[in-house]
């Protein structure tokens, strides 16, 4: 039976990891896979998480099953982190939610929930979007279309084009929005643009589905969710997929949540049964460990302050690498304007170079990035900036 299935092509980004590992160039730089790295290229465990892990190890006395919601304290903590202590939707009891295996699990359960709605829904994703959005949503049978988002000419959001598309949508449409630090472009909506998207959602009746995987890695924990909170305050219903992979560094622990805002608390209780049922049919319940650690960090004021400081330092480092790269590019006398890199947010930017140039950087200079020219800025360090800028000059 299995001989009917041929091997699939390897995932291009994961394939880059192998190519990078096998490259003997002593100057090689990995700007491919989207994980945060420190100055030495290491993805360290955050100190607050290490401390929480120690406390957890000493206190955990059972490995019995959790409730379907996962670690309840964790889910409550994330609800407040994203929507804020003063959220009316939270105090009204209108937000259903559960722990999921990472942001991917949240997106998937969200898509399954949408698949249970009788109407024929279309999910609109930004052009471009994170590559995994498509299979995560598609495999539940929902239709996917793209809305205009990024203008390569200006290296920023083409908001008028996006808004014109949103103006055509209605109650059978779902709009997937990146909460902050857009992947892959680094081009975020301004708060004023979030307000306009919110007005559109209210007027047209489409359902916002926010994917927020980088809270705290852009302009700060509160600043990064300003747009999402504005949406939540003004629309009745929305979905939010969160991830603790990047901002708590819990990549392999698969820790996220799906939050579903409803019109009423009664409706939220009904939706809670549906998301739990969808999870049950997939993996029954989420892995607990990451949820315990985040719950511990968020509920202990000292650990929380430590985590916030470390996260802020990570975001500051990424910003200074953005500035440093542009300074080195300018020092090289490169004519093209790359200053957009300093205006973009989070870990990613598109360099806007063509595929031949991407391949030349890879094959001749050992500088690895996605074929689209998306770079993970956090993969840079102060020592390689000059090398990256001079190699860029050579291929331009
Ligand atoms: C935009 C976006 N959404 C969601 C995720 C989900 O991450 P995870 O499933 O590792 O939590 C990622 C991870 O790279 C991402 O970039």
mmCIF file of C-alpha atoms and ligand atoms in Angstrom:
data_model
loop_
_atom_site.group_PDB
_atom_site.id
_atom_site.type_symbol
_atom_site.label_atom_id
_atom_site.label_comp_id
_atom_site.label_asym_id
_atom_site.label_seq_id
_atom_site.Cartn_x
_atom_site.Cartn_y
_atom_site.Cartn_z
ATOM 1 C CA UNK A 1 0.000 0.000 0.000
ATOM 2 C CA UNK A 2 2.676 2.492 0.981
ATOM 3 C CA UNK A 3 4.422 2.152 -2.352
ATOM 4 C CA UNK A 4 1.638 4.348 -3.764
ATOM 5 C CA UNK A 5 3.223 7.298 -1.967
ATOM 6 C CA UNK A 6 6.335 8.928 -3.357
ATOM 7 C CA UNK A 7 8.662 11.018 -1.232
ATOM 8 C CA UNK A 8 7.690 14.691 -0.984
ATOM 9 C CA UNK A 9 10.171 17.461 -1.784
ATOM 10 C CA UNK A 10 11.934 18.595 1.381
ATOM 11 C CA UNK A 11 10.721 21.736 3.138
ATOM 12 C CA UNK A 12 12.881 24.541 1.681
ATOM 13 C CA UNK A 13 13.563 26.240 5.026
ATOM 14 C CA UNK A 14 14.347 23.013 6.869
ATOM 15 C CA UNK A 15 16.579 22.007 3.930
ATOM 16 C CA UNK A 16 18.567 25.201 4.540
ATOM 17 C CA UNK A 17 19.480 23.951 8.035
ATOM 18 C CA UNK A 18 21.199 20.900 6.537
ATOM 19 C CA UNK A 19 22.954 22.952 3.854
ATOM 20 C CA UNK A 20 24.191 25.396 6.488
ATOM 21 C CA UNK A 21 25.427 22.626 8.759
ATOM 22 C CA UNK A 22 27.395 21.030 5.925
ATOM 23 C CA UNK A 23 28.978 24.311 4.761
ATOM 24 C CA UNK A 24 32.685 24.559 5.761
ATOM 25 C CA UNK A 25 32.933 28.327 5.188
ATOM 26 C CA UNK A 26 34.300 29.735 8.489
ATOM 27 C CA UNK A 27 32.402 33.009 7.870
ATOM 28 C CA UNK A 28 29.029 31.329 7.284
ATOM 29 C CA UNK A 29 25.940 33.104 8.647
ATOM 30 C CA UNK A 30 22.514 31.502 9.182
ATOM 31 C CA UNK A 31 19.693 33.962 8.502
ATOM 32 C CA UNK A 32 17.255 31.214 7.506
ATOM 33 C CA UNK A 33 15.225 29.531 10.210
ATOM 34 C CA UNK A 34 13.119 31.835 12.398
ATOM 35 C CA UNK A 35 14.511 31.310 15.867
ATOM 36 C CA UNK A 36 15.969 33.962 18.142
ATOM 37 C CA UNK A 37 19.733 33.695 18.598
ATOM 38 C CA UNK A 38 22.094 35.526 20.902
ATOM 39 C CA UNK A 39 25.382 37.174 19.951
ATOM 40 C CA UNK A 40 27.097 33.751 19.928
ATOM 41 C CA UNK A 41 24.455 32.213 17.667
ATOM 42 C CA UNK A 42 22.932 30.238 20.525
ATOM 43 C CA UNK A 43 19.201 29.914 21.252
ATOM 44 C CA UNK A 44 19.472 29.910 25.025
ATOM 45 C CA UNK A 45 16.788 28.914 27.532
ATOM 46 C CA UNK A 46 15.503 32.118 29.142
ATOM 47 C CA UNK A 47 16.614 32.537 32.763
ATOM 48 C CA UNK A 48 13.073 32.928 34.114
ATOM 49 C CA UNK A 49 12.083 29.729 32.312
ATOM 50 C CA UNK A 50 15.079 27.880 33.786
ATOM 51 C CA UNK A 51 14.069 28.983 37.271
ATOM 52 C CA UNK A 52 10.441 28.036 36.655
ATOM 53 C CA UNK A 53 11.582 24.617 35.417
ATOM 54 C CA UNK A 54 13.515 24.015 38.616
ATOM 55 C CA UNK A 55 10.568 24.947 40.822
ATOM 56 C CA UNK A 56 8.273 22.828 38.663
ATOM 57 C CA UNK A 57 10.552 19.784 38.848
ATOM 58 C CA UNK A 58 10.608 19.977 42.618
ATOM 59 C CA UNK A 59 6.863 20.423 42.977
ATOM 60 C CA UNK A 60 5.323 18.221 40.284
ATOM 61 C CA UNK A 61 4.055 15.045 41.901
ATOM 62 C CA UNK A 62 1.964 13.442 39.179
ATOM 63 C CA UNK A 63 1.891 12.919 35.440
ATOM 64 C CA UNK A 64 -1.795 12.140 35.255
ATOM 65 C CA UNK A 65 -3.896 13.616 32.454
ATOM 66 C CA UNK A 66 -4.783 17.276 32.464
ATOM 67 C CA UNK A 67 -8.248 18.682 31.806
ATOM 68 C CA UNK A 68 -8.947 19.192 28.082
ATOM 69 C CA UNK A 69 -8.293 22.923 28.458
ATOM 70 C CA UNK A 70 -4.638 22.184 29.319
ATOM 71 C CA UNK A 71 -3.022 24.122 32.179
ATOM 72 C CA UNK A 72 -5.917 26.398 33.109
ATOM 73 C CA UNK A 73 -3.732 29.016 34.846
ATOM 74 C CA UNK A 74 -1.578 29.250 31.752
ATOM 75 C CA UNK A 75 -4.562 29.880 29.485
ATOM 76 C CA UNK A 76 -5.841 32.588 31.856
ATOM 77 C CA UNK A 77 -2.374 34.152 31.993
ATOM 78 C CA UNK A 78 -2.114 34.335 28.205
ATOM 79 C CA UNK A 79 -5.634 35.767 27.908
ATOM 80 C CA UNK A 80 -4.538 38.644 30.163
ATOM 81 C CA UNK A 81 -1.157 39.044 28.493
ATOM 82 C CA UNK A 82 -2.776 39.491 25.091
ATOM 83 C CA UNK A 83 -6.087 41.185 25.882
ATOM 84 C CA UNK A 84 -4.994 43.073 29.009
ATOM 85 C CA UNK A 85 -6.125 43.041 32.644
ATOM 86 C CA UNK A 86 -8.872 45.518 31.840
ATOM 87 C CA UNK A 87 -10.374 43.557 28.953
ATOM 88 C CA UNK A 88 -14.168 43.805 28.955
ATOM 89 C CA UNK A 89 -14.468 40.615 26.896
ATOM 90 C CA UNK A 90 -12.504 38.789 29.610
ATOM 91 C CA UNK A 91 -14.432 40.209 32.544
ATOM 92 C CA UNK A 92 -17.692 39.403 30.739
ATOM 93 C CA UNK A 93 -16.544 35.760 30.416
ATOM 94 C CA UNK A 94 -16.851 35.972 26.626
ATOM 95 C CA UNK A 95 -13.452 34.491 25.760
ATOM 96 C CA UNK A 96 -13.218 30.734 25.376
ATOM 97 C CA UNK A 97 -9.754 29.276 25.125
ATOM 98 C CA UNK A 98 -7.490 26.296 25.490
ATOM 99 C CA UNK A 99 -3.842 25.375 25.516
ATOM 100 C CA UNK A 100 -2.579 24.044 22.198
ATOM 101 C CA UNK A 101 0.608 22.428 20.879
ATOM 102 C CA UNK A 102 2.266 25.708 19.847
ATOM 103 C CA UNK A 103 0.860 28.442 17.667
ATOM 104 C CA UNK A 104 0.506 25.873 14.887
ATOM 105 C CA UNK A 105 -1.852 23.814 17.054
ATOM 106 C CA UNK A 106 -3.852 26.963 17.809
ATOM 107 C CA UNK A 107 -4.162 27.881 14.142
ATOM 108 C CA UNK A 108 -5.205 24.358 13.324
ATOM 109 C CA UNK A 109 -7.860 24.072 16.047
ATOM 110 C CA UNK A 110 -9.085 27.539 15.055
ATOM 111 C CA UNK A 111 -9.414 26.382 11.466
ATOM 112 C CA UNK A 112 -11.267 23.265 12.611
ATOM 113 C CA UNK A 113 -13.669 25.393 14.615
ATOM 114 C CA UNK A 114 -14.346 27.454 11.486
ATOM 115 C CA UNK A 115 -14.827 24.206 9.559
ATOM 116 C CA UNK A 116 -17.734 23.377 11.886
ATOM 117 C CA UNK A 117 -19.623 26.517 10.892
ATOM 118 C CA UNK A 118 -22.308 25.634 8.349
ATOM 119 C CA UNK A 119 -21.592 28.551 6.020
ATOM 120 C CA UNK A 120 -19.114 28.267 3.250
ATOM 121 C CA UNK A 121 -16.271 30.340 4.697
ATOM 122 C CA UNK A 122 -13.242 31.819 2.970
ATOM 123 C CA UNK A 123 -10.107 32.593 4.953
ATOM 124 C CA UNK A 124 -8.122 35.566 3.629
ATOM 125 C CA UNK A 125 -4.399 35.642 4.305
ATOM 126 C CA UNK A 126 -1.943 38.451 3.631
ATOM 127 C CA UNK A 127 0.156 38.366 0.475
ATOM 128 C CA UNK A 128 2.709 37.190 1.441
ATOM 129 C CA UNK A 129 2.124 35.315 4.672
ATOM 130 C CA UNK A 130 3.960 32.765 6.799
ATOM 131 C CA UNK A 131 4.187 29.690 4.555
ATOM 132 C CA UNK A 132 2.691 27.324 7.120
ATOM 133 C CA UNK A 133 -0.571 29.276 7.336
ATOM 134 C CA UNK A 134 -1.707 27.741 4.068
ATOM 135 C CA UNK A 135 -1.401 24.018 4.938
ATOM 136 C CA UNK A 136 -2.640 24.553 8.499
ATOM 137 C CA UNK A 137 -5.848 26.146 7.242
ATOM 138 C CA UNK A 138 -6.217 24.345 3.939
ATOM 139 C CA UNK A 139 -6.158 20.875 5.369
ATOM 140 C CA UNK A 140 -9.442 21.536 7.178
ATOM 141 C CA UNK A 141 -11.124 22.118 3.822
ATOM 142 C CA UNK A 142 -11.578 25.891 4.177
ATOM 143 C CA UNK A 143 -11.113 28.027 1.090
ATOM 144 C CA UNK A 144 -8.111 30.350 1.155
ATOM 145 C CA UNK A 145 -7.598 33.605 -0.726
ATOM 146 C CA UNK A 146 -5.040 36.360 -0.360
ATOM 147 C CA UNK A 147 -5.473 40.059 0.288
ATOM 148 C CA UNK A 148 -2.846 42.587 -0.878
ATOM 149 C CA UNK A 149 -0.461 43.447 1.941
ATOM 150 C CA UNK A 150 3.181 44.119 1.109
ATOM 151 C CA UNK A 151 4.431 46.543 -1.504
ATOM 152 C CA UNK A 152 8.017 45.564 -2.442
ATOM 153 C CA UNK A 153 8.586 48.996 -3.999
ATOM 154 C CA UNK A 154 8.114 50.794 -0.694
ATOM 155 C CA UNK A 155 9.008 47.777 1.510
ATOM 156 C CA UNK A 156 5.937 48.589 3.591
ATOM 157 C CA UNK A 157 2.240 47.749 3.869
ATOM 158 C CA UNK A 158 0.143 48.716 0.868
ATOM 159 C CA UNK A 159 -2.708 49.655 3.123
ATOM 160 C CA UNK A 160 -4.964 51.243 0.537
ATOM 161 C CA UNK A 161 -4.894 48.034 -1.547
ATOM 162 C CA UNK A 162 -5.498 45.916 1.561
ATOM 163 C CA UNK A 163 -8.370 48.128 2.680
ATOM 164 C CA UNK A 164 -9.945 48.062 -0.790
ATOM 165 C CA UNK A 165 -10.010 44.242 -0.598
ATOM 166 C CA UNK A 166 -11.393 44.219 2.946
ATOM 167 C CA UNK A 167 -14.165 46.545 1.774
ATOM 168 C CA UNK A 168 -15.393 43.758 -0.515
ATOM 169 C CA UNK A 169 -15.670 41.141 2.263
ATOM 170 C CA UNK A 170 -18.669 40.099 4.290
ATOM 171 C CA UNK A 171 -19.908 37.797 7.055
ATOM 172 C CA UNK A 172 -18.705 34.632 5.328
ATOM 173 C CA UNK A 173 -15.121 35.841 5.319
ATOM 174 C CA UNK A 174 -12.396 35.358 7.876
ATOM 175 C CA UNK A 175 -9.349 37.638 7.783
ATOM 176 C CA UNK A 176 -6.101 36.284 9.167
ATOM 177 C CA UNK A 177 -4.015 39.150 10.583
ATOM 178 C CA UNK A 178 -0.506 39.034 12.042
ATOM 179 C CA UNK A 179 -0.816 40.573 15.522
ATOM 180 C CA UNK A 180 2.689 42.068 15.305
ATOM 181 C CA UNK A 181 6.106 41.442 13.713
ATOM 182 C CA UNK A 182 4.689 40.243 10.395
ATOM 183 C CA UNK A 183 6.317 37.049 9.130
ATOM 184 C CA UNK A 184 7.904 37.138 6.544
ATOM 185 C CA UNK A 185 8.051 40.888 5.811
ATOM 186 C CA UNK A 186 8.528 42.665 9.175
ATOM 187 C CA UNK A 187 6.057 45.267 7.851
ATOM 188 C CA UNK A 188 3.363 45.870 10.489
ATOM 189 C CA UNK A 189 0.115 47.785 10.457
ATOM 190 C CA UNK A 190 0.271 51.114 12.277
ATOM 191 C CA UNK A 191 -2.217 51.629 15.096
ATOM 192 C CA UNK A 192 -4.227 53.905 12.837
ATOM 193 C CA UNK A 193 -4.370 51.098 10.237
ATOM 194 C CA UNK A 194 -5.529 48.644 12.936
ATOM 195 C CA UNK A 195 -8.307 51.104 13.701
ATOM 196 C CA UNK A 196 -9.321 51.152 10.054
ATOM 197 C CA UNK A 197 -9.234 47.334 9.834
ATOM 198 C CA UNK A 198 -11.412 47.250 12.951
ATOM 199 C CA UNK A 199 -13.894 49.686 11.394
ATOM 200 C CA UNK A 200 -13.995 47.497 8.285
ATOM 201 C CA UNK A 201 -14.589 44.350 10.362
ATOM 202 C CA UNK A 202 -17.471 46.043 12.178
ATOM 203 C CA UNK A 203 -18.981 47.430 8.973
ATOM 204 C CA UNK A 204 -18.495 44.438 6.688
ATOM 205 C CA UNK A 205 -19.024 41.762 9.330
ATOM 206 C CA UNK A 206 -15.979 39.623 8.537
ATOM 207 C CA UNK A 207 -14.350 37.641 11.340
ATOM 208 C CA UNK A 208 -10.810 38.641 12.400
ATOM 209 C CA UNK A 209 -8.430 35.761 13.156
ATOM 210 C CA UNK A 210 -5.255 37.139 14.728
ATOM 211 C CA UNK A 211 -2.071 35.102 14.758
ATOM 212 C CA UNK A 212 0.305 36.534 17.339
ATOM 213 C CA UNK A 213 3.571 34.639 17.645
ATOM 214 C CA UNK A 214 6.000 37.471 18.516
ATOM 215 C CA UNK A 215 4.430 39.549 21.294
ATOM 216 C CA UNK A 216 7.231 41.488 22.988
ATOM 217 C CA UNK A 217 9.733 41.102 20.179
ATOM 218 C CA UNK A 218 8.646 44.244 18.331
ATOM 219 C CA UNK A 219 8.060 47.450 20.304
ATOM 220 C CA UNK A 220 7.245 45.854 23.671
ATOM 221 C CA UNK A 221 4.723 43.549 25.336
ATOM 222 C CA UNK A 222 1.974 46.174 25.597
ATOM 223 C CA UNK A 223 2.766 48.120 22.446
ATOM 224 C CA UNK A 224 2.733 44.979 20.270
ATOM 225 C CA UNK A 225 -0.876 44.136 21.182
ATOM 226 C CA UNK A 226 -2.379 47.620 20.907
ATOM 227 C CA UNK A 227 -3.997 46.769 17.580
ATOM 228 C CA UNK A 228 -5.280 43.390 18.765
ATOM 229 C CA UNK A 229 -6.789 44.945 21.883
ATOM 230 C CA UNK A 230 -8.466 47.640 19.828
ATOM 231 C CA UNK A 231 -10.020 44.941 17.667
ATOM 232 C CA UNK A 232 -11.172 42.969 20.698
ATOM 233 C CA UNK A 233 -12.788 46.055 22.211
ATOM 234 C CA UNK A 234 -14.749 46.817 19.067
ATOM 235 C CA UNK A 235 -15.743 43.569 17.386
ATOM 236 C CA UNK A 236 -18.020 41.023 18.989
ATOM 237 C CA UNK A 237 -16.299 37.898 17.730
ATOM 238 C CA UNK A 238 -12.721 37.046 16.882
ATOM 239 C CA UNK A 239 -10.137 34.293 17.068
ATOM 240 C CA UNK A 240 -6.597 34.635 18.410
ATOM 241 C CA UNK A 241 -3.802 32.080 18.037
ATOM 242 C CA UNK A 242 -0.859 32.689 20.366
ATOM 243 C CA UNK A 243 2.547 31.060 20.624
ATOM 244 C CA UNK A 244 5.128 30.919 23.417
ATOM 245 C CA UNK A 245 7.805 29.552 21.081
ATOM 246 C CA UNK A 246 9.614 32.848 20.549
ATOM 247 C CA UNK A 247 8.772 35.148 23.461
ATOM 248 C CA UNK A 248 9.284 32.443 26.103
ATOM 249 C CA UNK A 249 11.816 30.518 23.988
ATOM 250 C CA UNK A 250 9.759 27.327 24.356
ATOM 251 C CA UNK A 251 9.999 26.220 20.702
ATOM 252 C CA UNK A 252 10.224 22.482 21.257
ATOM 253 C CA UNK A 253 7.795 22.383 24.175
ATOM 254 C CA UNK A 254 4.958 23.223 21.753
ATOM 255 C CA UNK A 255 3.157 25.799 23.851
ATOM 256 C CA UNK A 256 0.389 28.074 22.605
ATOM 257 C CA UNK A 257 -3.270 28.947 23.071
ATOM 258 C CA UNK A 258 -6.333 29.422 20.937
ATOM 259 C CA UNK A 259 -8.631 32.161 22.256
ATOM 260 C CA UNK A 260 -12.122 32.668 20.887
ATOM 261 C CA UNK A 261 -14.013 35.871 21.691
ATOM 262 C CA UNK A 262 -17.801 35.502 21.579
ATOM 263 C CA UNK A 263 -20.870 37.720 21.714
ATOM 264 C CA UNK A 264 -21.991 36.289 25.060
ATOM 265 C CA UNK A 265 -20.647 34.218 27.941
ATOM 266 C CA UNK A 266 -23.187 31.495 27.113
ATOM 267 C CA UNK A 267 -21.867 31.322 23.576
ATOM 268 C CA UNK A 268 -18.291 31.178 24.919
ATOM 269 C CA UNK A 269 -19.237 28.110 26.988
ATOM 270 C CA UNK A 270 -20.637 26.414 23.878
ATOM 271 C CA UNK A 271 -17.509 27.260 21.858
ATOM 272 C CA UNK A 272 -15.317 25.938 24.674
ATOM 273 C CA UNK A 273 -16.909 22.511 24.163
ATOM 274 C CA UNK A 274 -16.204 22.703 20.414
ATOM 275 C CA UNK A 275 -12.532 23.637 20.618
ATOM 276 C CA UNK A 276 -11.989 20.957 23.256
ATOM 277 C CA UNK A 277 -13.807 18.444 21.089
ATOM 278 C CA UNK A 278 -11.662 19.391 18.070
ATOM 279 C CA UNK A 279 -8.519 18.965 20.172
ATOM 280 C CA UNK A 280 -9.775 15.608 21.475
ATOM 281 C CA UNK A 281 -10.192 14.366 17.929
ATOM 282 C CA UNK A 282 -6.615 15.407 17.082
ATOM 283 C CA UNK A 283 -4.315 14.843 20.037
ATOM 284 C CA UNK A 284 -6.707 14.678 22.997
ATOM 285 C CA UNK A 285 -4.874 17.213 25.135
ATOM 286 C CA UNK A 286 -1.786 19.370 24.770
ATOM 287 C CA UNK A 287 1.669 18.649 26.194
ATOM 288 C CA UNK A 288 1.611 20.179 29.683
ATOM 289 C CA UNK A 289 5.202 21.151 30.428
ATOM 290 C CA UNK A 290 5.475 24.498 28.598
ATOM 291 C CA UNK A 291 2.117 25.602 29.998
ATOM 292 C CA UNK A 292 3.249 24.881 33.557
ATOM 293 C CA UNK A 293 6.433 26.895 33.042
ATOM 294 C CA UNK A 294 4.706 29.939 31.535
ATOM 295 C CA UNK A 295 2.003 29.801 34.217
ATOM 296 C CA UNK A 296 4.747 29.805 36.850
ATOM 297 C CA UNK A 297 6.523 32.778 35.228
ATOM 298 C CA UNK A 298 3.383 34.848 34.736
ATOM 299 C CA UNK A 299 2.020 34.240 38.236
ATOM 300 C CA UNK A 300 5.246 35.016 40.111
ATOM 301 C CA UNK A 301 5.935 38.764 40.071
ATOM 302 C CA UNK A 302 9.705 38.346 40.372
ATOM 303 C CA UNK A 303 9.958 35.741 37.607
ATOM 304 C CA UNK A 304 7.628 37.788 35.446
ATOM 305 C CA UNK A 305 9.782 40.899 35.835
ATOM 306 C CA UNK A 306 12.877 38.854 34.991
ATOM 307 C CA UNK A 307 11.213 37.432 31.890
ATOM 308 C CA UNK A 308 10.031 40.871 30.771
ATOM 309 C CA UNK A 309 13.536 42.294 31.128
ATOM 310 C CA UNK A 310 15.076 39.434 29.171
ATOM 311 C CA UNK A 311 12.474 39.686 26.427
ATOM 312 C CA UNK A 312 12.979 43.453 26.206
ATOM 313 C CA UNK A 313 16.736 42.883 25.884
ATOM 314 C CA UNK A 314 16.116 40.437 23.023
ATOM 315 C CA UNK A 315 13.936 42.974 21.217
ATOM 316 C CA UNK A 316 16.514 45.725 21.776
ATOM 317 C CA UNK A 317 19.236 43.480 20.377
ATOM 318 C CA UNK A 318 17.217 42.799 17.220
ATOM 319 C CA UNK A 319 16.606 46.536 16.767
ATOM 320 C CA UNK A 320 20.283 47.340 17.151
ATOM 321 C CA UNK A 321 21.162 44.632 14.598
ATOM 322 C CA UNK A 322 18.689 46.237 12.195
ATOM 323 C CA UNK A 323 20.375 49.614 12.668
ATOM 324 C CA UNK A 324 23.840 48.064 12.510
ATOM 325 C CA UNK A 325 23.135 46.247 9.267
ATOM 326 C CA UNK A 326 21.840 49.389 7.588
ATOM 327 C CA UNK A 327 24.845 51.395 8.829
ATOM 328 C CA UNK A 328 27.236 48.812 7.371
ATOM 329 C CA UNK A 329 25.302 48.706 4.107
ATOM 330 C CA UNK A 330 25.591 52.489 3.867
ATOM 331 C CA UNK A 331 29.299 52.352 4.743
ATOM 332 C CA UNK A 332 29.807 49.970 1.833
ATOM 333 C CA UNK A 333 28.453 52.688 -0.440
ATOM 334 C CA UNK A 334 25.591 50.481 -1.683
ATOM 335 C CA UNK A 335 23.322 52.689 -3.757
ATOM 336 C CA UNK A 336 20.046 50.859 -3.087
ATOM 337 C CA UNK A 337 18.117 52.091 -0.074
ATOM 338 C CA UNK A 338 17.895 49.416 2.630
ATOM 339 C CA UNK A 339 16.828 51.829 5.390
ATOM 340 C CA UNK A 340 13.421 50.091 5.484
ATOM 341 C CA UNK A 341 15.147 47.384 7.564
ATOM 342 C CA UNK A 342 15.257 49.798 10.510
ATOM 343 C CA UNK A 343 11.545 50.587 10.186
ATOM 344 C CA UNK A 344 10.399 46.965 10.141
ATOM 345 C CA UNK A 345 9.517 45.054 13.299
ATOM 346 C CA UNK A 346 10.416 41.751 14.875
ATOM 347 C CA UNK A 347 12.785 39.130 13.627
ATOM 348 C CA UNK A 348 12.181 39.250 9.871
ATOM 349 C CA UNK A 349 12.790 41.448 6.858
ATOM 350 C CA UNK A 350 12.740 40.895 3.135
ATOM 351 C CA UNK A 351 16.006 42.132 1.606
ATOM 352 C CA UNK A 352 14.218 42.462 -1.720
ATOM 353 C CA UNK A 353 17.050 40.893 -3.748
ATOM 354 C CA UNK A 354 16.408 38.331 -6.476
ATOM 355 C CA UNK A 355 16.815 34.567 -6.240
ATOM 356 C CA UNK A 356 20.129 34.522 -8.145
ATOM 357 C CA UNK A 357 21.541 36.991 -5.650
ATOM 358 C CA UNK A 358 20.187 34.923 -2.741
ATOM 359 C CA UNK A 359 21.872 31.820 -4.188
ATOM 360 C CA UNK A 360 25.146 33.642 -4.798
ATOM 361 C CA UNK A 361 25.169 34.847 -1.190
ATOM 362 C CA UNK A 362 24.572 31.264 -0.115
ATOM 363 C CA UNK A 363 26.979 29.454 -2.431
ATOM 364 C CA UNK A 364 29.827 31.961 -2.595
ATOM 365 C CA UNK A 365 29.665 33.688 0.789
ATOM 366 C CA UNK A 366 27.980 31.122 3.069
ATOM 367 C CA UNK A 367 25.142 33.550 3.931
ATOM 368 C CA UNK A 368 21.903 31.575 4.191
ATOM 369 C CA UNK A 369 18.431 33.055 3.835
ATOM 370 C CA UNK A 370 15.086 31.926 2.418
ATOM 371 C CA UNK A 371 14.805 32.010 -1.391
ATOM 372 C CA UNK A 372 12.356 34.903 -1.031
ATOM 373 C CA UNK A 373 15.273 36.910 0.520
ATOM 374 C CA UNK A 374 13.611 36.836 3.939
ATOM 375 C CA UNK A 375 16.273 37.203 6.611
ATOM 376 C CA UNK A 376 16.065 36.363 10.287
ATOM 377 C CA UNK A 377 17.659 39.512 11.702
ATOM 378 C CA UNK A 378 18.264 37.713 15.019
ATOM 379 C CA UNK A 379 20.662 35.392 13.145
ATOM 380 C CA UNK A 380 23.070 38.332 12.695
ATOM 381 C CA UNK A 381 25.676 39.386 15.261
ATOM 382 C CA UNK A 382 27.862 42.451 15.614
ATOM 383 C CA UNK A 383 30.897 40.616 14.183
ATOM 384 C CA UNK A 384 29.299 39.482 10.930
ATOM 385 C CA UNK A 385 27.559 42.738 9.957
ATOM 386 C CA UNK A 386 30.485 44.022 7.896
ATOM 387 C CA UNK A 387 30.896 40.667 6.147
ATOM 388 C CA UNK A 388 27.169 40.455 5.344
ATOM 389 C CA UNK A 389 27.118 44.043 4.029
ATOM 390 C CA UNK A 390 30.237 43.590 1.875
ATOM 391 C CA UNK A 391 28.928 40.272 0.500
ATOM 392 C CA UNK A 392 25.627 41.975 -0.282
ATOM 393 C CA UNK A 393 27.498 44.686 -2.148
ATOM 394 C CA UNK A 394 29.344 42.024 -4.139
ATOM 395 C CA UNK A 395 26.152 40.331 -5.342
ATOM 396 C CA UNK A 396 24.139 43.461 -6.078
HETATM 397 C C1 LIG B 1 3.523 33.874 12.008
HETATM 398 C C2 LIG B 1 3.686 32.653 12.837
HETATM 399 N N1 LIG B 1 2.593 32.104 13.383
HETATM 400 C C3 LIG B 1 2.660 31.019 14.148
HETATM 401 C C4 LIG B 1 3.866 30.401 14.389
HETATM 402 C C5 LIG B 1 3.779 29.160 15.216
HETATM 403 O O1 LIG B 1 4.821 28.766 15.937
HETATM 404 P P1 LIG B 1 4.825 27.509 16.883
HETATM 405 O O2 LIG B 1 3.865 26.489 16.374
HETATM 406 O O3 LIG B 1 6.229 27.059 16.863
HETATM 407 O O4 LIG B 1 4.399 28.007 18.231
HETATM 408 C C6 LIG B 1 5.046 30.919 13.819
HETATM 409 C C7 LIG B 1 6.334 30.272 13.987
HETATM 410 O O5 LIG B 1 7.307 30.494 13.320
HETATM 411 C C8 LIG B 1 4.944 32.084 13.032
HETATM 412 O O6 LIG B 1 6.008 32.653 12.464
#
